[in-house]
mmCIF file of C-alpha atoms in Angstrom:
data_model
loop_
_atom_site.group_PDB
_atom_site.id
_atom_site.type_symbol
_atom_site.label_atom_id
_atom_site.label_comp_id
_atom_site.label_asym_id
_atom_site.label_seq_id
_atom_site.Cartn_x
_atom_site.Cartn_y
_atom_site.Cartn_z
ATOM 1 C CA MET A 1 88.182 156.058 111.361
ATOM 2 C CA ILE A 2 84.839 154.459 111.909
ATOM 3 C CA ASP A 3 83.794 151.412 109.641
ATOM 4 C CA MET A 4 80.167 150.911 108.743
ATOM 5 C CA LYS A 5 80.189 147.126 108.700
ATOM 6 C CA GLN A 6 82.045 147.033 111.715
ATOM 7 C CA PHE A 7 79.890 149.818 113.295
ATOM 8 C CA LYS A 8 76.703 147.973 111.878
ATOM 9 C CA ASP A 9 77.159 145.144 113.857
ATOM 10 C CA ASN A 10 77.123 147.266 117.699
ATOM 11 C CA VAL A 11 73.317 148.744 116.597
ATOM 12 C CA SER A 12 71.841 145.830 115.229
ATOM 13 C CA SER A 13 68.960 146.427 116.745
ATOM 14 C CA LYS A 14 68.478 149.637 115.258
ATOM 15 C CA ILE A 15 69.187 148.173 111.904
ATOM 16 C CA LYS A 16 66.420 145.985 112.472
ATOM 17 C CA ALA A 17 64.057 148.245 112.903
ATOM 18 C CA HIS A 18 64.978 150.036 109.585
ATOM 19 C CA HIS A 19 64.256 146.618 107.660
ATOM 20 C CA GLU A 20 61.211 146.011 108.885
ATOM 21 C CA PRO A 21 58.734 146.297 106.130
ATOM 22 C CA GLU A 22 55.959 147.156 108.364
ATOM 23 C CA LYS A 23 57.583 150.277 109.262
ATOM 24 C CA PRO A 24 56.327 153.527 107.346
ATOM 25 C CA GLU A 25 59.098 155.660 107.736
ATOM 26 C CA PHE A 26 61.444 155.003 104.590
ATOM 27 C CA HIS A 27 57.940 154.449 102.392
ATOM 28 C CA GLU A 28 57.074 157.869 103.497
ATOM 29 C CA LYS A 29 59.528 159.581 102.343
ATOM 30 C CA GLU A 30 59.210 158.166 98.424
ATOM 31 C CA THR A 31 56.759 160.498 98.154
ATOM 32 C CA HIS A 32 59.417 163.266 97.937
ATOM 33 C CA ALA A 33 61.631 163.864 95.132
ATOM 34 C CA VAL A 34 64.253 161.901 96.233
ATOM 35 C CA SER A 35 63.941 158.089 97.263
ATOM 36 C CA VAL A 36 65.650 156.864 100.008
ATOM 37 C CA LYS A 37 66.541 153.091 100.425
ATOM 38 C CA THR A 38 64.740 151.259 102.844
ATOM 39 C CA ASN A 39 67.860 149.177 103.158
ATOM 40 C CA ALA A 40 69.861 152.266 104.615
ATOM 41 C CA MET A 41 71.999 151.411 107.609
ATOM 42 C CA ALA A 42 71.416 153.866 110.276
ATOM 43 C CA ILE A 43 72.670 155.535 113.234
ATOM 44 C CA GLY A 44 70.369 155.821 116.289
ATOM 45 C CA ALA A 45 68.973 158.625 117.794
ATOM 46 C CA SER A 46 70.746 157.666 120.975
ATOM 47 C CA ILE A 47 74.060 157.302 119.442
ATOM 48 C CA HIS A 48 77.152 159.616 118.990
ATOM 49 C CA ILE A 49 79.666 159.403 117.218
ATOM 50 C CA LYS A 50 82.837 161.024 116.959
ATOM 51 C CA GLY A 51 85.282 160.511 114.013
ATOM 52 C CA ASP A 52 85.418 159.532 110.146
ATOM 53 C CA VAL A 53 82.336 157.327 108.932
ATOM 54 C CA THR A 54 83.373 155.390 105.722
ATOM 55 C CA GLY A 55 81.057 152.463 104.147
ATOM 56 C CA ASN A 56 79.497 151.417 100.581
ATOM 57 C CA GLU A 57 75.883 151.640 101.370
ATOM 58 C CA ASP A 58 73.493 154.102 102.092
ATOM 59 C CA LEU A 59 72.970 155.964 105.707
ATOM 60 C CA VAL A 60 70.210 157.603 107.623
ATOM 61 C CA ILE A 61 71.586 159.511 110.491
ATOM 62 C CA GLN A 62 69.022 160.134 113.851
ATOM 63 C CA GLY A 63 71.621 160.600 116.292
ATOM 64 C CA HIS A 64 74.892 162.684 116.221
ATOM 65 C CA VAL A 65 78.067 162.832 114.553
ATOM 66 C CA GLU A 66 80.746 165.056 114.610
ATOM 67 C CA GLY A 67 84.126 164.451 112.097
ATOM 68 C CA THR A 68 83.598 163.528 108.243
ATOM 69 C CA ILE A 69 81.259 161.330 106.310
ATOM 70 C CA ASN A 70 82.425 159.633 103.082
ATOM 71 C CA LEU A 71 79.859 157.420 101.031
ATOM 72 C CA LYS A 72 80.996 158.120 97.622
ATOM 73 C CA GLY A 73 78.151 156.576 95.363
ATOM 74 C CA HIS A 74 75.780 156.475 98.275
ATOM 75 C CA ASN A 75 73.126 158.261 99.901
ATOM 76 C CA VAL A 76 73.426 160.161 103.538
ATOM 77 C CA THR A 77 70.238 161.355 105.034
ATOM 78 C CA ILE A 78 70.055 163.478 108.260
ATOM 79 C CA SER A 79 66.839 162.547 110.258
ATOM 80 C CA ASN A 80 65.137 165.116 111.776
ATOM 81 C CA SER A 81 66.543 164.164 115.180
ATOM 82 C CA ALA A 82 70.111 164.246 114.055
ATOM 83 C CA LYS A 83 72.408 166.558 114.469
ATOM 84 C CA VAL A 84 75.503 166.286 112.641
ATOM 85 C CA LYS A 85 79.031 167.905 112.605
ATOM 86 C CA ALA A 86 80.885 166.692 109.537
ATOM 87 C CA ASN A 87 82.107 167.256 106.006
ATOM 88 C CA ILE A 88 79.739 165.126 104.091
ATOM 89 C CA GLU A 89 80.733 163.411 100.571
ATOM 90 C CA ALA A 90 77.801 161.711 99.005
ATOM 91 C CA ASN A 91 75.582 160.598 96.180
ATOM 92 C CA GLN A 92 72.664 162.074 97.558
ATOM 93 C CA ILE A 93 72.685 164.657 100.968
ATOM 94 C CA ILE A 94 68.788 164.853 102.324
ATOM 95 C CA VAL A 95 69.411 167.189 105.742
ATOM 96 C CA GLU A 96 66.070 167.026 107.634
ATOM 97 C CA GLY A 97 68.261 167.736 110.870
ATOM 98 C CA GLU A 98 71.115 169.966 111.380
ATOM 99 C CA LEU A 99 73.601 169.964 109.694
ATOM 100 C CA THR A 100 76.943 171.984 110.150
ATOM 101 C CA GLY A 101 79.515 171.184 107.648
ATOM 102 C CA ASP A 102 80.373 171.032 104.038
ATOM 103 C CA MET A 103 78.508 168.911 101.448
ATOM 104 C CA ASN A 104 79.753 167.596 98.258
ATOM 105 C CA GLY A 105 76.831 165.697 96.236
ATOM 106 C CA ASP A 106 77.401 164.274 93.170
ATOM 107 C CA GLU A 107 74.139 164.174 92.625
ATOM 108 C CA LYS A 108 72.170 166.352 94.548
ATOM 109 C CA VAL A 109 71.697 167.935 98.405
ATOM 110 C CA VAL A 110 67.996 168.587 99.615
ATOM 111 C CA ILE A 111 67.073 170.571 102.350
ATOM 112 C CA ARG A 112 63.843 169.669 103.833
ATOM 113 C CA ALA A 113 61.894 171.926 105.283
ATOM 114 C CA THR A 114 62.460 171.055 108.644
ATOM 115 C CA GLY A 115 66.340 170.968 107.816
ATOM 116 C CA HIS A 116 69.112 173.489 108.969
ATOM 117 C CA ALA A 117 72.364 173.437 107.174
ATOM 118 C CA TYR A 118 75.374 175.679 107.772
ATOM 119 C CA GLY A 119 78.166 175.474 105.517
ATOM 120 C CA ASN A 120 79.010 175.049 101.962
ATOM 121 C CA ILE A 121 77.423 172.830 99.151
ATOM 122 C CA VAL A 122 78.698 171.174 95.801
ATOM 123 C CA ALA A 123 76.290 169.448 94.014
ATOM 124 C CA PRO A 124 74.716 169.958 90.186
ATOM 125 C CA ARG A 125 71.397 170.211 91.894
ATOM 126 C CA VAL A 126 70.173 171.656 95.034
ATOM 127 C CA THR A 127 66.804 171.462 96.531
ATOM 128 C CA LEU A 128 65.379 173.852 99.285
ATOM 129 C CA GLU A 129 62.047 172.867 100.441
ATOM 130 C CA ASP A 130 59.430 175.521 101.941
ATOM 131 C CA GLY A 131 61.257 176.611 105.488
ATOM 132 C CA ALA A 132 64.136 175.290 105.052
ATOM 133 C CA MET A 133 67.168 177.198 106.091
ATOM 134 C CA PHE A 134 70.678 177.146 104.695
ATOM 135 C CA LYS A 135 73.471 180.027 105.229
ATOM 136 C CA GLY A 136 77.027 179.285 103.299
ATOM 137 C CA SER A 137 77.745 178.921 99.837
ATOM 138 C CA ILE A 138 76.342 176.959 96.900
ATOM 139 C CA GLU A 139 78.563 175.590 93.861
ATOM 140 C CA MET A 140 77.212 174.703 90.697
ATOM 141 C CA GLU A 141 78.125 173.650 87.407
ATOM 142 C CA PRO A 142 75.418 174.355 84.486
ATOM 143 C CA ARG A 143 72.884 171.250 83.760
ATOM 144 C CA GLN A 144 72.384 169.621 80.703
ATOM 145 C CA GLY A 145 69.122 170.232 79.628
ATOM 146 C CA ARG A 146 66.431 171.042 81.412
ATOM 147 C CA VAL A 147 64.723 169.049 84.244
ATOM 148 C CA ALA A 148 61.039 168.647 83.376
ATOM 149 C CA GLY A 149 58.999 171.334 84.976
ATOM 150 C CA ASP A 150 62.033 173.648 85.205
ATOM 151 C CA THR A 151 59.763 176.866 84.661
ATOM 152 C CA ARG A 152 63.472 178.896 84.754
ATOM 153 C CA PRO A 153 63.374 181.407 81.214
ATOM 154 C CA GLY A 154 66.198 181.268 79.378
ATOM 155 C CA ASN A 155 66.441 184.866 78.837
ATOM 156 C CA ILE A 156 64.139 187.391 81.057
ATOM 157 C CA THR A 157 62.961 189.725 79.623
ATOM 158 C CA GLN A 158 61.284 192.724 81.005
ATOM 159 C CA ASN A 159 60.682 195.913 79.574
ATOM 160 C CA LYS A 160 57.940 197.684 81.354
ATOM 161 C CA GLU A 161 59.268 200.615 83.118
ATOM 162 C CA SER A 162 58.152 201.488 86.634
ATOM 163 C CA THR A 163 55.148 198.981 86.302
ATOM 164 C CA ASP A 164 55.334 197.390 89.390
ATOM 165 C CA LEU A 165 52.508 193.981 89.548
ATOM 166 C CA LYS A 166 50.510 193.637 92.307
ATOM 167 C CA VAL A 167 49.692 189.873 92.672
ATOM 168 C CA ALA A 168 45.880 189.148 93.457
ATOM 169 C CA PRO A 169 45.609 187.024 96.732
ATOM 170 C CA MET B 1 81.671 177.026 110.185
ATOM 171 C CA TYR B 2 78.327 178.910 110.783
ATOM 172 C CA ASP B 3 76.580 180.007 113.783
ATOM 173 C CA ALA B 4 73.155 178.360 114.372
ATOM 174 C CA SER B 5 71.848 181.031 116.719
ATOM 175 C CA TYR B 6 69.651 182.826 114.857
ATOM 176 C CA SER B 7 66.162 183.118 113.765
ATOM 177 C CA TYR B 8 65.212 183.099 110.064
ATOM 178 C CA ILE B 9 62.354 184.245 107.640
ATOM 179 C CA PRO B 10 60.730 180.955 105.218
ATOM 180 C CA LEU B 11 61.357 182.671 102.184
ATOM 181 C CA THR B 12 61.100 179.682 100.242
ATOM 182 C CA ARG B 13 57.367 179.931 99.786
ATOM 183 C CA VAL B 14 57.328 183.058 97.734
ATOM 184 C CA ASP B 15 58.522 180.398 94.899
ATOM 185 C CA GLN B 16 55.140 178.287 95.067
ATOM 186 C CA GLN B 17 53.737 181.856 93.893
ATOM 187 C CA VAL B 18 51.600 181.606 97.331
ATOM 188 C CA SER B 19 49.839 185.064 97.111
ATOM 189 C CA GLN B 20 49.833 187.168 100.525
ATOM 190 C CA ASP B 21 48.708 190.600 102.072
ATOM 191 C CA THR B 22 52.537 191.400 102.978
ATOM 192 C CA GLY B 23 54.012 190.453 99.559
ATOM 193 C CA PHE B 24 53.868 192.054 96.146
ATOM 194 C CA ALA B 25 55.791 191.047 92.448
ATOM 195 C CA ILE B 26 57.404 193.573 91.313
ATOM 196 C CA ASN B 27 59.253 194.213 87.725
ATOM 197 C CA SER B 28 62.755 195.426 88.173
ATOM 198 C CA PRO B 29 64.386 196.462 84.674
ATOM 199 C CA ILE B 30 67.613 197.051 85.764
ATOM 200 C CA LEU B 31 68.072 193.201 87.858
ATOM 201 C CA PHE B 32 66.864 191.341 84.606
ATOM 202 C CA ASP B 33 69.156 193.648 82.371
ATOM 203 C CA LEU B 34 71.706 192.538 84.563
ATOM 204 C CA LEU B 35 71.113 188.796 84.809
ATOM 205 C CA ASN B 36 70.561 188.187 81.260
ATOM 206 C CA SER B 37 74.194 189.882 80.662
ATOM 207 C CA LEU B 38 75.623 187.198 82.671
ATOM 208 C CA SER B 39 77.507 184.778 80.268
ATOM 209 C CA LYS B 40 76.765 181.291 80.528
ATOM 210 C CA GLU B 41 80.141 179.972 79.381
ATOM 211 C CA ALA B 42 82.172 182.507 81.899
ATOM 212 C CA HIS B 43 82.720 181.546 86.069
ATOM 213 C CA HIS B 44 80.551 184.073 88.282
ATOM 214 C CA GLU B 45 80.874 184.228 92.219
ATOM 215 C CA ILE B 46 77.599 185.682 93.597
ATOM 216 C CA LEU B 47 76.572 186.912 96.625
ATOM 217 C CA ASP B 48 72.897 187.767 97.750
ATOM 218 C CA ILE B 49 72.473 188.904 101.188
ATOM 219 C CA CYS B 50 68.819 187.844 101.853
ATOM 220 C CA PRO B 51 68.353 183.972 103.393
ATOM 221 C CA ALA B 52 68.309 181.441 100.881
ATOM 222 C CA SER B 53 65.442 180.498 98.250
ATOM 223 C CA GLN B 54 64.722 177.946 95.671
ATOM 224 C CA GLY B 55 63.874 181.090 93.516
ATOM 225 C CA VAL B 56 67.601 182.068 92.959
ATOM 226 C CA ILE B 57 69.106 178.860 93.129
ATOM 227 C CA ASP B 58 67.355 177.880 90.004
ATOM 228 C CA LEU B 59 68.133 181.040 88.448
ATOM 229 C CA PHE B 60 71.579 180.277 88.969
ATOM 230 C CA SER B 61 71.359 176.805 88.014
ATOM 231 C CA GLY B 62 72.283 177.344 84.668
ATOM 232 C CA TYR B 63 75.334 178.803 85.003
ATOM 233 C CA SER B 64 78.410 178.184 86.342
ATOM 234 C CA CYS B 65 78.681 180.228 88.928
ATOM 235 C CA LYS B 66 79.329 179.648 93.060
ATOM 236 C CA LEU B 67 76.360 181.361 95.403
ATOM 237 C CA TYR B 68 77.135 182.806 98.454
ATOM 238 C CA LEU B 69 73.991 182.770 100.799
ATOM 239 C CA PRO B 70 75.117 184.330 104.122
ATOM 240 C CA GLY B 71 71.484 185.593 104.543
ATOM 241 C CA CYS B 72 72.778 187.946 107.366
ATOM 242 C CA VAL B 73 70.338 191.038 107.018
ATOM 243 C CA LYS B 74 68.923 190.794 110.257
ATOM 244 C CA GLU B 75 72.432 190.433 111.600
ATOM 245 C CA LEU B 76 74.562 193.696 109.679
ATOM 246 C CA CYS B 77 71.397 195.957 110.616
ATOM 247 C CA GLU B 78 72.302 195.106 114.290
ATOM 248 C CA ILE B 79 75.582 196.567 113.751
ATOM 249 C CA THR B 80 76.204 200.076 115.175
ATOM 250 C CA SER B 81 78.862 202.508 114.563
ATOM 251 C CA ASP B 82 78.802 203.114 118.328
ATOM 252 C CA GLU B 83 79.573 199.563 119.182
ATOM 253 C CA TYR B 84 81.937 198.637 116.504
ATOM 254 C CA ASP B 85 83.705 202.176 116.266
ATOM 255 C CA THR B 86 87.121 201.135 114.753
ATOM 256 C CA ALA B 87 87.753 199.475 111.528
ATOM 257 C CA SER B 88 89.217 195.896 112.611
ATOM 258 C CA LYS B 89 86.211 195.333 114.867
ATOM 259 C CA LEU B 90 83.811 195.959 111.912
ATOM 260 C CA TYR B 91 85.565 193.749 109.706
ATOM 261 C CA ARG B 92 85.680 191.136 112.675
ATOM 262 C CA ALA B 93 81.959 192.137 112.570
ATOM 263 C CA PHE B 94 81.493 191.271 108.707
ATOM 264 C CA THR B 95 83.216 188.331 108.775
ATOM 265 C CA ARG B 96 81.208 186.569 111.144
ATOM 266 C CA ARG B 97 78.278 187.491 109.655
ATOM 267 C CA LEU B 98 79.547 187.136 106.114
ATOM 268 C CA GLY B 99 82.275 184.461 106.210
ATOM 269 C CA PHE B 100 84.345 185.423 104.078
ATOM 270 C CA TYR B 101 87.554 184.912 105.622
ATOM 271 C CA LYS B 102 90.872 185.730 104.145
ATOM 272 C CA LYS B 103 91.659 182.212 102.938
ATOM 273 C CA GLN B 104 88.619 181.694 101.116
ATOM 274 C CA LYS B 105 88.923 184.624 99.131
ATOM 275 C CA ALA B 106 86.270 185.552 96.597
ATOM 276 C CA SER B 107 86.151 186.982 93.438
ATOM 277 C CA LEU B 108 82.486 188.285 93.447
ATOM 278 C CA ASN B 109 80.833 189.910 90.204
ATOM 279 C CA VAL B 110 77.257 190.260 91.107
ATOM 280 C CA ILE B 111 76.268 191.303 94.626
ATOM 281 C CA PHE B 112 72.790 191.676 95.787
ATOM 282 C CA LEU B 113 71.906 194.223 98.385
ATOM 283 C CA TRP B 114 68.344 194.568 98.050
ATOM 284 C CA ASP B 115 67.339 197.210 99.949
ATOM 285 C CA LEU B 116 69.711 196.748 102.534
ATOM 286 C CA PRO B 117 71.630 200.431 102.393
ATOM 287 C CA ASN B 118 68.726 202.292 103.397
ATOM 288 C CA TYR B 119 69.052 200.645 106.736
ATOM 289 C CA LEU B 120 72.458 200.669 107.449
ATOM 290 C CA ASP B 121 74.556 203.037 109.315
ATOM 291 C CA LYS B 122 76.507 205.544 107.101
ATOM 292 C CA GLN B 123 79.715 204.521 108.885
ATOM 293 C CA VAL B 124 78.518 200.704 109.099
ATOM 294 C CA MET B 125 77.727 200.723 104.986
ATOM 295 C CA LYS B 126 81.316 202.343 103.817
ATOM 296 C CA GLY B 127 82.940 199.862 106.352
ATOM 297 C CA LEU B 128 80.706 197.007 104.077
ATOM 298 C CA ILE B 129 82.139 198.241 100.946
ATOM 299 C CA ASP B 130 85.503 198.551 102.438
ATOM 300 C CA TYR B 131 85.027 194.937 103.632
ATOM 301 C CA LEU B 132 83.747 193.191 100.668
ATOM 302 C CA SER B 133 85.707 195.173 98.239
ATOM 303 C CA ASN B 134 88.512 192.593 99.050
ATOM 304 C CA HIS B 135 86.192 189.889 97.651
ATOM 305 C CA MET B 136 85.458 191.520 94.250
ATOM 306 C CA HIS B 137 86.296 191.237 90.753
ATOM 307 C CA GLU B 138 86.988 194.141 88.725
ATOM 308 C CA GLN B 139 83.755 193.870 86.786
ATOM 309 C CA VAL B 140 81.931 193.734 89.758
ATOM 310 C CA LYS B 141 78.038 194.655 89.828
ATOM 311 C CA LEU B 142 76.379 196.092 92.682
ATOM 312 C CA HIS B 143 72.592 196.368 93.048
ATOM 313 C CA PHE B 144 70.109 197.871 95.405
ATOM 314 C CA TYR B 145 67.279 200.084 95.828
ATOM 315 C CA ILE B 146 66.588 203.163 97.670
ATOM 316 C CA HIS B 147 63.209 203.727 98.885
ATOM 317 C CA SER B 148 62.465 206.977 97.491
ATOM 318 C CA GLN B 149 59.417 207.783 99.803
ATOM 319 C CA GLN B 150 59.605 209.889 103.230
ATOM 320 C CA HIS B 151 58.448 206.435 105.287
ATOM 321 C CA MET B 152 59.576 203.067 104.279
ATOM 322 C CA PRO B 153 58.845 199.633 106.651
ATOM 323 C CA ALA B 154 60.833 199.664 109.694
ATOM 324 C CA SER B 155 63.170 196.545 108.399
ATOM 325 C CA PRO B 156 64.386 195.594 105.062
ATOM 326 C CA GLY B 157 62.369 193.439 103.078
ATOM 327 C CA SER B 158 62.917 189.995 101.593
ATOM 328 C CA TYR B 159 63.167 189.656 97.922
ATOM 329 C CA SER B 160 63.365 186.417 95.861
ATOM 330 C CA ILE B 161 63.644 186.209 92.033
ATOM 331 C CA LEU B 162 60.575 185.034 90.304
ATOM 332 C CA PRO B 163 60.538 182.608 87.300
ATOM 333 C CA GLU B 164 59.202 184.655 85.468
ATOM 334 C CA GLY B 165 61.081 187.456 85.416
ATOM 335 C CA LYS B 166 59.821 189.148 88.562
ATOM 336 C CA VAL B 167 61.075 190.090 91.946
ATOM 337 C CA TRP B 168 59.088 189.218 94.772
ATOM 338 C CA LEU B 169 59.062 191.610 97.754
ATOM 339 C CA GLU B 170 57.644 190.761 101.000
ATOM 340 C CA ASN B 171 57.452 193.613 103.753
ATOM 341 C CA SER B 172 58.638 192.045 106.579
ATOM 342 C CA SER B 173 57.149 195.288 109.044
ATOM 343 C CA ASP B 174 54.204 197.096 109.200
ATOM 344 C CA THR B 175 55.344 199.795 110.856
ATOM 345 C CA THR B 176 57.272 202.343 109.339
ATOM 346 C CA VAL B 177 60.207 204.772 109.588
ATOM 347 C CA LYS B 178 61.853 207.908 108.046
ATOM 348 C CA SER B 179 63.750 206.764 104.803
ATOM 349 C CA PRO B 180 67.184 208.268 104.175
ATOM 350 C CA LEU B 181 66.205 209.334 101.287
ATOM 351 C CA TYR B 182 70.040 209.395 99.662
ATOM 352 C CA PHE B 183 70.051 211.241 96.818
ATOM 353 C CA GLN B 184 72.619 209.954 94.156
ATOM 354 C CA GLU B 185 75.365 212.172 95.626
ATOM 355 C CA ALA B 186 75.080 211.217 99.042
ATOM 356 C CA LEU B 187 74.684 207.429 97.573
ATOM 357 C CA LEU B 188 77.719 207.770 95.833
ATOM 358 C CA SER B 189 79.974 208.741 99.426
ATOM 359 C CA LEU B 190 78.701 205.630 100.665
ATOM 360 C CA PHE B 191 79.634 203.760 98.046
ATOM 361 C CA HIS B 192 82.786 205.177 97.171
ATOM 362 C CA PRO B 193 84.699 203.938 94.461
ATOM 363 C CA PHE B 194 81.624 202.678 92.416
ATOM 364 C CA LYS B 195 80.024 204.455 89.848
ATOM 365 C CA VAL B 196 76.213 204.616 88.762
ATOM 366 C CA LYS B 197 75.769 202.265 85.901
ATOM 367 C CA ARG B 198 72.129 202.494 85.428
ATOM 368 C CA SER B 199 69.212 204.003 88.242
ATOM 369 C CA MET B 200 65.790 203.725 87.476
ATOM 370 C CA LEU B 201 62.531 204.951 89.498
ATOM 371 C CA LEU B 202 59.948 202.164 89.851
ATOM 372 C CA SER B 203 56.153 203.151 90.178
ATOM 373 C CA SER B 204 56.263 201.205 93.924
ATOM 374 C CA GLY B 205 58.559 203.816 95.053
ATOM 375 C CA LEU B 206 61.723 201.855 95.179
ATOM 376 C CA LYS B 207 64.360 203.431 93.062
ATOM 377 C CA GLU B 208 66.768 200.835 91.705
ATOM 378 C CA TYR B 209 70.660 200.736 91.173
ATOM 379 C CA ILE B 210 73.206 199.350 89.650
ATOM 380 C CA LEU B 211 76.569 200.501 90.582
ATOM 381 C CA GLU B 212 80.338 199.190 88.932
ATOM 382 C CA LEU B 213 83.346 200.115 89.695
#
């Protein structure tokens, strides 16, 4: 079992990098629907972890993790460079790199355009960005009311038989 | 766990309504009748063999459901009855591609095969139905399209359900091959023990089917 508070001391240099306000990396993320806290704990690109990761803060993974990740109530971001083989429990799970494992997101799971995810998702909301790769299953409960911009029709009607529509380029 | 060694088709762009020469929207009346018939109170288990798309996820986000998205069309088309010549070999091949294991038994009540039946070897198609029958609900509905013209694209198209009640069809190949031109009787032998619930010829040349037990 890896406790993130202990682990934090060992990768302090990586943490500092993410605390520096002039670093633009996480500010860029704020343009996305899901914001990532700038004070997230980080597992650096050269770090390999085998075991269980638990803790009480947000986590950004840039390296390799094999095992389980349990950060109930917090967010986990799997960065572009990351390769993760783990089942994850968190509030929001954002996949930008490669993940093999099940994702249990209390709030939502987002697979970004660069993300490759293989596993089963349980979450009330799931977003696959353009170009995202996902294979597995998604278990959803109905949303309690429409979110803004949700264009899904309540009841889809289509009566025209044999009238295919060509969309103009 | 899933095998990462395969290529993928970025399908989700169709949900952003990007117009392309290779794709077009079609009406699919039987599909939308099926979708409208799904109860919002009941739990559904749905298999969509096309690559995962936001359109399908959004569509089913209003339901209590489990969506299976194995994205294995290309891999299924590579199965031949020469190479996989026994029931057990076929079973293993389907398990590897679809990810249903005995211990993870599903109870599928909706299956979207899109135009895959046109491209599968007959024995493989029968084997697929046999395999899926272990994971079907007794009231399962099977939806697919059959090409009714002499020629069809050389590989299965990519399909996604659009929010405004249409299906986006993107042909993945400019070249064509001879269609199997399945008629209903031949189809029913492939899909035994299913029966045709509804079928309709669309102006695109696709014949839309929904089967049930």
